[in-house]
Coordinates of C-alpha atoms in Angstrom, one line a residue:
Chain B
X145 CA 53.1 27.8 -2.4
X146 CA 50.9 28.4 -5.4
X147 CA 52.6 25.7 -7.5
X148 CA 52.8 22.7 -5.2
X149 CA 53.2 19.7 -7.5
X150 CA 50.2 17.4 -7.3
X151 CA 52.4 14.3 -7.8
X152 CA 54.3 14.9 -4.6
X153 CA 51.3 15.6 -2.4
X154 CA 49.5 12.9 -0.4
X155 CA 46.1 12.0 -1.9
X156 CA 43.4 14.3 -0.9
X157 CA 41.3 12.7 1.7
X158 CA 39.3 15.8 2.2
X159 CA 36.0 15.4 0.4
X160 CA 34.1 18.2 -1.3
X161 CA 31.0 19.3 0.6
X162 CA 28.9 17.5 -2.1
X163 CA 30.9 14.3 -1.8
X164 CA 30.6 14.4 1.9
X165 CA 26.9 14.9 1.6
X166 CA 26.6 11.9 -0.6
X167 CA 28.7 9.8 1.8
X168 CA 26.4 10.8 4.6
X169 CA 23.3 9.9 2.6
X170 CA 24.8 6.5 1.7
X171 CA 25.3 6.0 5.4
X172 CA 21.8 7.1 6.1
X173 CA 20.4 4.6 3.6
X174 CA 22.6 1.9 5.1
X175 CA 21.3 2.7 8.6
X176 CA 17.8 2.2 7.3
X177 CA 18.4 -1.4 6.7
X178 CA 17.6 -2.2 10.3
X179 CA 15.8 1.0 11.3
X180 CA 12.5 2.7 10.5
X181 CA 12.7 6.2 9.2
X182 CA 11.4 7.5 12.5
X183 CA 14.3 5.8 14.3
X184 CA 16.8 7.5 12.0
X185 CA 17.5 10.8 13.7
X186 CA 20.2 13.3 13.0
X187 CA 21.7 12.2 16.3
X188 CA 22.0 8.6 15.2
X189 CA 23.6 9.6 11.9
X190 CA 26.0 11.9 13.8
X191 CA 27.1 9.2 16.1
X192 CA 27.5 6.6 13.3
X193 CA 29.4 9.1 11.0
X194 CA 31.5 10.3 14.0
X195 CA 30.7 14.0 13.2
X196 CA 28.9 16.7 15.1
X197 CA 25.2 17.2 15.0
X198 CA 25.9 20.9 14.1
X199 CA 27.6 19.8 10.9
X200 CA 24.7 17.6 9.9
X201 CA 22.3 20.4 10.5
X202 CA 24.6 22.4 8.2
X203 CA 24.2 19.7 5.5
X204 CA 20.5 18.9 6.0
X205 CA 18.8 21.8 7.7
X206 CA 16.4 19.8 9.8
X207 CA 15.1 16.3 10.4
X208 CA 12.4 16.5 7.8
X209 CA 14.8 17.7 5.1
X210 CA 17.3 15.1 6.2
X211 CA 14.6 12.4 5.9
X212 CA 13.6 13.6 2.5
X213 CA 17.2 13.7 1.3
X214 CA 17.8 10.2 2.5
X215 CA 14.6 8.9 0.9
X216 CA 15.4 10.6 -2.3
X217 CA 18.9 9.0 -2.2
X218 CA 17.4 5.5 -1.4
X219 CA 14.9 5.9 -4.3
X220 CA 17.6 6.8 -6.8
X221 CA 19.6 3.8 -5.5
X222 CA 16.6 1.4 -5.9
X223 CA 16.0 2.7 -9.5
X224 CA 19.6 2.4 -10.3
X225 CA 19.9 -1.2 -9.1
X226 CA 16.8 -2.4 -10.8
X227 CA 17.6 -1.2 -14.3
X228 CA 16.8 -4.2 -16.5
X229 CA 19.8 -5.9 -18.2
X230 CA 20.5 -5.1 -21.9
X231 CA 19.3 -7.8 -24.4
X232 CA 17.4 -11.0 -23.7
X233 CA 13.7 -11.7 -23.9
X234 CA 11.4 -9.2 -22.3
X235 CA 10.2 -11.7 -19.7
X236 CA 13.8 -12.5 -18.8
X237 CA 14.7 -8.8 -18.4
X238 CA 11.5 -8.4 -16.3
X239 CA 12.5 -11.3 -14.1
X240 CA 16.1 -9.9 -13.7
X241 CA 14.7 -6.5 -12.7
X242 CA 12.2 -8.1 -10.3
X243 CA 15.0 -10.1 -8.8
X244 CA 17.1 -6.9 -8.2
X245 CA 14.0 -5.2 -6.7
X246 CA 13.3 -8.1 -4.3
X247 CA 17.0 -8.2 -3.3
X248 CA 17.0 -4.5 -2.7
X249 CA 13.9 -4.6 -0.5
X250 CA 15.3 -7.6 1.5
X251 CA 18.6 -5.9 2.0
X252 CA 17.1 -2.7 3.1
X253 CA 14.0 -4.1 4.7
X254 CA 13.2 -2.0 7.8
X255 CA 13.9 1.2 6.0
X256 CA 12.0 0.1 2.9
X257 CA 8.9 -0.8 4.8
X258 CA 9.0 2.5 6.7
X259 CA 9.5 4.3 3.5
X260 CA 6.6 2.7 1.8
X261 CA 4.4 3.1 4.8
X262 CA 5.8 6.4 6.0
X263 CA 5.4 7.8 2.5
X264 CA 1.9 6.5 2.4
X265 CA 1.3 8.4 5.6
X266 CA 1.5 12.1 6.3
X267 CA 4.4 13.6 4.4
X268 CA 3.5 14.9 0.9
X269 CA 7.1 15.0 -0.2
X270 CA 7.9 11.5 0.8
X271 CA 4.6 10.4 -0.9
X272 CA 5.7 12.2 -4.0
X273 CA 9.1 10.4 -4.1
X274 CA 7.3 7.1 -3.6
X275 CA 5.0 8.0 -6.6
X276 CA 8.0 8.9 -8.7
X277 CA 9.6 5.5 -8.1
X278 CA 6.4 3.7 -9.1
X279 CA 6.1 5.9 -12.2
X280 CA 9.6 5.1 -13.3
X281 CA 9.3 1.4 -12.6
X282 CA 5.9 1.3 -14.4
X283 CA 7.3 3.3 -17.4
X284 CA 10.1 0.7 -17.7
X285 CA 7.7 -2.1 -18.3
X286 CA 6.4 -0.4 -21.4
X287 CA 9.8 0.7 -22.6
X288 CA 11.3 -2.7 -22.2
X289 CA 8.3 -4.4 -23.8
X290 CA 7.8 -1.9 -26.6
X291 CA 9.0 -4.2 -29.4
X292 CA 7.3 -7.3 -28.0
X293 CA 3.8 -6.3 -27.1
X294 CA 3.3 -8.7 -24.2
X295 CA 2.1 -5.7 -22.3
X296 CA 0.8 -3.3 -24.9
X297 CA 1.0 0.4 -23.9
X298 CA -2.6 1.5 -23.3
X299 CA -4.5 3.1 -20.5
X300 CA -5.9 -0.2 -19.2
X301 CA -2.4 -1.7 -19.0
X302 CA -1.0 1.3 -17.4
X303 CA -3.5 0.8 -14.6
X304 CA -2.7 -2.9 -14.5
X305 CA 1.0 -2.1 -14.0
X306 CA 0.2 0.2 -11.1
X307 CA -1.7 -2.6 -9.5
X308 CA 1.1 -5.1 -10.3
X309 CA 3.6 -2.9 -8.6
X310 CA 1.5 -2.6 -5.4
X311 CA 1.2 -6.4 -5.5
X312 CA 4.9 -6.8 -5.8
X313 CA 5.5 -4.5 -2.9
X314 CA 3.1 -6.3 -0.7
X315 CA 4.3 -9.8 -1.8
X316 CA 7.9 -9.2 -0.9
X317 CA 7.1 -7.5 2.4
X318 CA 4.7 -10.3 3.4
X319 CA 7.1 -13.0 2.2
X320 CA 9.9 -11.5 4.3
X321 CA 7.8 -11.5 7.3
X322 CA 6.5 -15.1 6.7
X323 CA 8.2 -17.0 3.9
X324 CA 6.3 -20.2 4.8
X325 CA 7.1 -22.7 2.0
X326 CA 7.8 -20.2 -0.7
X327 CA 11.4 -20.0 -2.0
X328 CA 13.0 -16.8 -3.2
X329 CA 12.9 -18.3 -6.7
X330 CA 9.2 -19.0 -6.4
X331 CA 8.6 -15.5 -5.2
X332 CA 10.4 -13.9 -8.2
X333 CA 8.5 -16.2 -10.6
X334 CA 5.2 -15.2 -8.9
X335 CA 5.8 -11.5 -9.3
X336 CA 7.2 -11.7 -12.8
X337 CA 4.6 -14.1 -14.1
X338 CA 1.7 -12.2 -12.6
X339 CA 1.9 -9.4 -15.1
X340 CA 1.7 -11.2 -18.5
X341 CA -0.7 -13.8 -17.0
X342 CA -3.0 -11.0 -15.9
X343 CA -2.8 -9.1 -19.2
X344 CA -3.6 -12.3 -20.9
X345 CA -6.5 -13.0 -18.6
X346 CA -8.0 -9.6 -19.1
X347 CA -7.5 -9.8 -22.8
X348 CA -9.4 -13.1 -22.9
X349 CA -12.4 -11.5 -21.2
X350 CA -12.4 -8.4 -23.4
X351 CA -12.1 -10.5 -26.5
X352 CA -14.9 -12.8 -25.4
X353 CA -17.1 -9.8 -24.8
X354 CA -16.3 -8.4 -28.2
X355 CA -17.0 -11.7 -30.0
Chain Q
X254 CA -47.7 3.7 35.9
X255 CA -46.0 0.3 35.8
X256 CA -48.4 -1.1 33.2
X257 CA -48.5 1.6 30.6
X258 CA -49.7 0.0 27.3
X259 CA -47.0 0.1 24.7
X260 CA -49.6 0.6 22.0
X261 CA -50.7 3.9 23.3
X262 CA -47.2 5.4 23.9
X263 CA -45.4 7.5 21.4
X264 CA -42.5 5.7 19.9
X265 CA -39.3 6.1 22.0
X266 CA -37.0 8.6 20.3
X267 CA -34.5 8.4 23.2
X268 CA -31.7 6.1 22.2
X269 CA -29.7 3.9 24.6
X270 CA -26.1 5.1 25.0
X271 CA -24.9 2.2 22.9
X272 CA -27.4 3.0 20.1
X273 CA -26.4 6.7 20.2
X274 CA -22.8 5.7 20.1
X275 CA -23.4 3.5 16.9
X276 CA -25.4 6.5 15.4
X277 CA -22.4 8.8 16.0
X278 CA -20.0 6.3 14.5
X279 CA -22.3 5.9 11.4
X280 CA -22.1 9.7 11.1
X281 CA -18.4 9.6 11.5
X282 CA -18.0 7.1 8.7
X283 CA -20.3 9.2 6.5
X284 CA -18.3 12.2 7.2
X285 CA -15.2 10.3 6.0
X286 CA -16.6 10.1 2.5
X287 CA -15.3 13.6 1.7
X288 CA -12.7 14.1 4.5
X289 CA -9.5 12.5 5.5
X290 CA -9.2 11.0 9.0
X291 CA -7.1 14.0 10.0
X292 CA -9.8 16.3 9.0
X293 CA -12.4 14.4 11.1
X294 CA -12.1 16.1 14.5
X295 CA -14.4 15.7 17.5
X296 CA -15.4 19.3 16.8
X297 CA -16.5 18.4 13.3
X298 CA -18.6 15.5 14.5
X299 CA -20.1 17.6 17.3
X300 CA -21.2 20.2 14.9
X301 CA -22.6 17.7 12.4
X302 CA -24.4 15.8 15.1
X303 CA -25.6 18.9 16.9
X304 CA -24.4 17.8 20.2
X305 CA -21.7 19.1 22.6
X306 CA -18.0 18.3 22.4
X307 CA -18.2 17.3 26.0
X308 CA -20.7 14.6 25.2
X309 CA -18.5 13.2 22.4
X310 CA -15.6 13.1 24.8
X311 CA -17.8 11.2 27.1
X312 CA -18.5 8.6 24.3
X313 CA -15.0 8.4 22.8
X314 CA -12.4 9.6 25.3
X315 CA -10.1 11.4 23.0
X316 CA -9.3 12.0 19.4
X317 CA -7.2 8.9 18.9
X318 CA -9.9 6.6 20.5
X319 CA -12.5 8.4 18.5
X320 CA -10.6 7.7 15.2
X321 CA -10.0 4.1 16.2
X322 CA -13.7 3.6 16.9
X323 CA -14.7 5.2 13.6
X324 CA -12.2 3.1 11.7
X325 CA -13.3 -0.1 13.4
X326 CA -16.8 0.8 12.5
X327 CA -15.9 1.5 8.9
X328 CA -14.0 -1.7 8.7
X329 CA -17.0 -3.7 10.0
X330 CA -19.2 -1.9 7.5
X331 CA -16.9 -2.8 4.6
X332 CA -16.7 -6.4 5.6
X333 CA -20.4 -6.6 6.0
X334 CA -21.1 -5.0 2.6
X335 CA -18.6 -7.2 0.8
X336 CA -20.0 -10.6 2.0
X337 CA -20.2 -12.7 -1.2
X338 CA -23.7 -13.7 -2.3
X339 CA -24.9 -17.2 -1.6
X340 CA -24.8 -19.6 -4.5
X341 CA -23.4 -19.2 -8.0
X342 CA -20.0 -20.0 -9.4
X343 CA -17.1 -19.0 -7.3
X344 CA -15.8 -16.6 -9.9
X345 CA -19.3 -14.9 -10.0
X346 CA -19.3 -14.7 -6.2
X347 CA -15.8 -13.2 -6.3
X348 CA -16.9 -10.7 -8.9
X349 CA -19.9 -9.7 -6.8
X350 CA -17.8 -9.3 -3.7
X351 CA -15.2 -7.2 -5.7
X352 CA -18.0 -5.1 -7.1
X353 CA -19.3 -4.4 -3.5
X354 CA -15.8 -3.6 -2.4
X355 CA -15.1 -1.2 -5.3
X356 CA -18.5 0.6 -4.7
X357 CA -17.7 0.9 -1.0
X358 CA -14.4 2.5 -1.7
X359 CA -15.8 4.9 -4.3
X360 CA -18.6 5.9 -2.0
X361 CA -16.3 6.5 0.9
X362 CA -13.3 7.6 -1.1
X363 CA -11.5 10.3 0.9
X364 CA -11.9 8.5 4.2
X365 CA -11.0 5.1 2.7
X366 CA -7.7 6.6 1.3
X367 CA -6.8 8.2 4.5
X368 CA -7.6 5.0 6.3
X369 CA -5.4 2.9 4.1
X370 CA -2.7 5.4 4.1
X371 CA -3.1 6.5 7.7
X372 CA -3.2 2.9 8.9
X373 CA -0.1 2.3 6.8
X374 CA 1.5 5.2 8.7
X375 CA 2.0 5.7 12.3
X376 CA -0.8 4.3 14.3
X377 CA -0.4 0.6 15.4
X378 CA -4.1 0.1 16.2
X379 CA -5.2 1.5 12.9
X380 CA -2.6 -0.7 11.1
X381 CA -4.0 -3.7 13.1
X382 CA -7.5 -3.0 11.9
X383 CA -6.3 -2.7 8.4
X384 CA -4.5 -6.0 8.7
X385 CA -7.7 -7.7 10.1
X386 CA -9.7 -6.5 7.2
X387 CA -7.2 -7.9 4.8
X388 CA -7.1 -11.2 6.7
X389 CA -10.9 -11.6 6.6
X390 CA -11.1 -10.7 2.9
X391 CA -8.3 -13.1 2.1
X392 CA -9.8 -15.9 4.2
X393 CA -13.1 -15.5 2.3
X394 CA -11.4 -16.3 -1.0
X395 CA -10.4 -19.7 0.4
X396 CA -13.7 -20.4 2.1
X397 CA -15.7 -19.4 -1.0
X398 CA -13.5 -21.4 -3.3
X399 CA -13.0 -24.5 -1.0
X400 CA -15.2 -26.8 -3.2
X401 CA -13.9 -25.6 -6.5
X402 CA -10.1 -25.5 -6.2
X403 CA -9.6 -22.5 -8.5
X404 CA -7.4 -21.0 -5.8
X405 CA -6.3 -24.0 -3.8
X406 CA -5.5 -23.2 -0.1
X407 CA -1.7 -23.4 0.2
X408 CA 1.0 -21.1 1.5
X409 CA 1.9 -19.8 -2.0
X410 CA -1.7 -18.9 -2.8
X411 CA -2.2 -17.3 0.6
X412 CA 0.8 -15.1 -0.3
X413 CA -0.8 -14.4 -3.8
X414 CA -4.1 -13.4 -2.3
X415 CA -2.3 -10.8 0.0
X416 CA -0.7 -9.4 -3.1
X417 CA -4.1 -9.5 -4.9
X418 CA -5.8 -7.5 -2.1
X419 CA -3.0 -4.9 -2.2
X420 CA -3.4 -4.7 -6.0
X421 CA -7.2 -4.2 -5.7
X422 CA -6.7 -1.4 -3.2
X423 CA -4.2 0.4 -5.5
X424 CA -6.3 -0.2 -8.6
X425 CA -9.5 1.3 -7.3
X426 CA -7.7 4.3 -5.8
X427 CA -5.7 4.9 -9.0
X428 CA -8.8 4.4 -11.2
X429 CA -10.8 6.9 -9.2
X430 CA -8.1 9.5 -9.5
X431 CA -7.7 8.8 -13.2
X432 CA -10.2 6.5 -14.9
X433 CA -8.8 7.3 -18.4
X434 CA -10.6 5.0 -20.7
X435 CA -11.3 2.2 -18.2
X436 CA -15.0 1.6 -17.3
X437 CA -16.2 0.4 -13.9
X438 CA -17.1 -2.9 -15.4
X439 CA -13.6 -3.3 -16.9
X440 CA -12.1 -2.4 -13.5
X441 CA -14.2 -5.1 -11.8
X442 CA -13.1 -7.7 -14.4
X443 CA -9.5 -6.7 -14.1
X444 CA -9.5 -7.2 -10.3
X445 CA -11.6 -10.4 -10.3
X446 CA -9.6 -12.0 -13.2
X447 CA -6.2 -11.3 -11.7
X448 CA -6.5 -13.9 -9.1
X449 CA -7.2 -17.0 -11.2
X450 CA -4.9 -15.7 -13.9
X451 CA -2.0 -15.4 -11.4
X452 CA -2.7 -18.8 -9.9
X453 CA -2.8 -20.3 -13.4
X454 CA 0.4 -18.5 -14.4
X455 CA 2.3 -19.6 -11.4
X456 CA 1.0 -23.2 -11.7
X457 CA 2.2 -23.3 -15.3
X458 CA 5.8 -22.4 -14.3
X459 CA 5.8 -24.8 -11.4
X460 CA 4.5 -27.6 -13.6
X461 CA 7.1 -26.7 -16.3
X462 CA 9.9 -26.9 -13.7
X463 CA 8.6 -30.2 -12.4
X464 CA 8.2 -31.7 -15.9

């Protein structure tokens, strides 16, 4: 049986351990759409995946490691979906990236909020992942804008971008909870516009002081 | 002895239970300058205050209630110290209030970070206090600015102000951890300028759309 022809065999439905792990993490991230991280236990995942708790412990060790793996997976997913499009004006690319970010947060709301807040809370590893995401998102602003100089790369603007990301996070969470009369389009414009407006405003002050 | 002259008595050093409680809360807030909330136990306070743990349990019930009381006290203190000055241009008053806020955070840094992050984490009561502080700070912007219309009171700007407060929080924490080449004065200008810049930037887009 060492030379079974692959063409005559039924397609392999058996996943490799790594593929199965990724599939479980995808499911974990999906479950976070309407659940906080605290509500996502290994039991819940086992039930949804239709596999034994024992197998999940085999994959993820314990609840903390499971949560960290899910959060890492969600973070990679967020970064992947918010890559700015190739070409176009930097502000258009920024707007496209902001739109992808806002959609991601809205589609994964409960989990996202618990990630942001949970990461802000006790767990150092979760906080580290949260920090990495902000670093990558911030770095992108300067990479995207490098040829245009709307947001020149300097220590002051690096600080501004950190503040801008915190603002974006708060804005989309607050808007989801109470959109009042603000449309999604307005929200995107508010977030994307804030950065160049702010840089311009601070530049004006600095220039006035220098003059 | 019913008519002892008050002028001949030594000053009363014995505090009422309420005064003593406030004094202990003041000490609790002070201890948070270089400690996270988790590190502030009733034991630590007892040692610093030189009184028994039993007495502290009498005042505060348990650790959770003690933490909530300290956080409530710190929040009231923050709100008190950041009241904008009377008179002056709204932007000057905003800047003065921002300066008081930044100084407060810097003077109470470890505790402040743990409050912001801890409140964002598990405890609903702490999160509620954090929300109240943001509500009051946000409300002030509109009260202060009512006669000037730099930040007109509408749902969109209420959302912007929430984002602005989150940004200010992030900025002062990030700056304290890594001031790079940004001075305190620059930091204050960055925070205060953001709000009118954002409102102006969003207005420009809305007007362009309407035109």
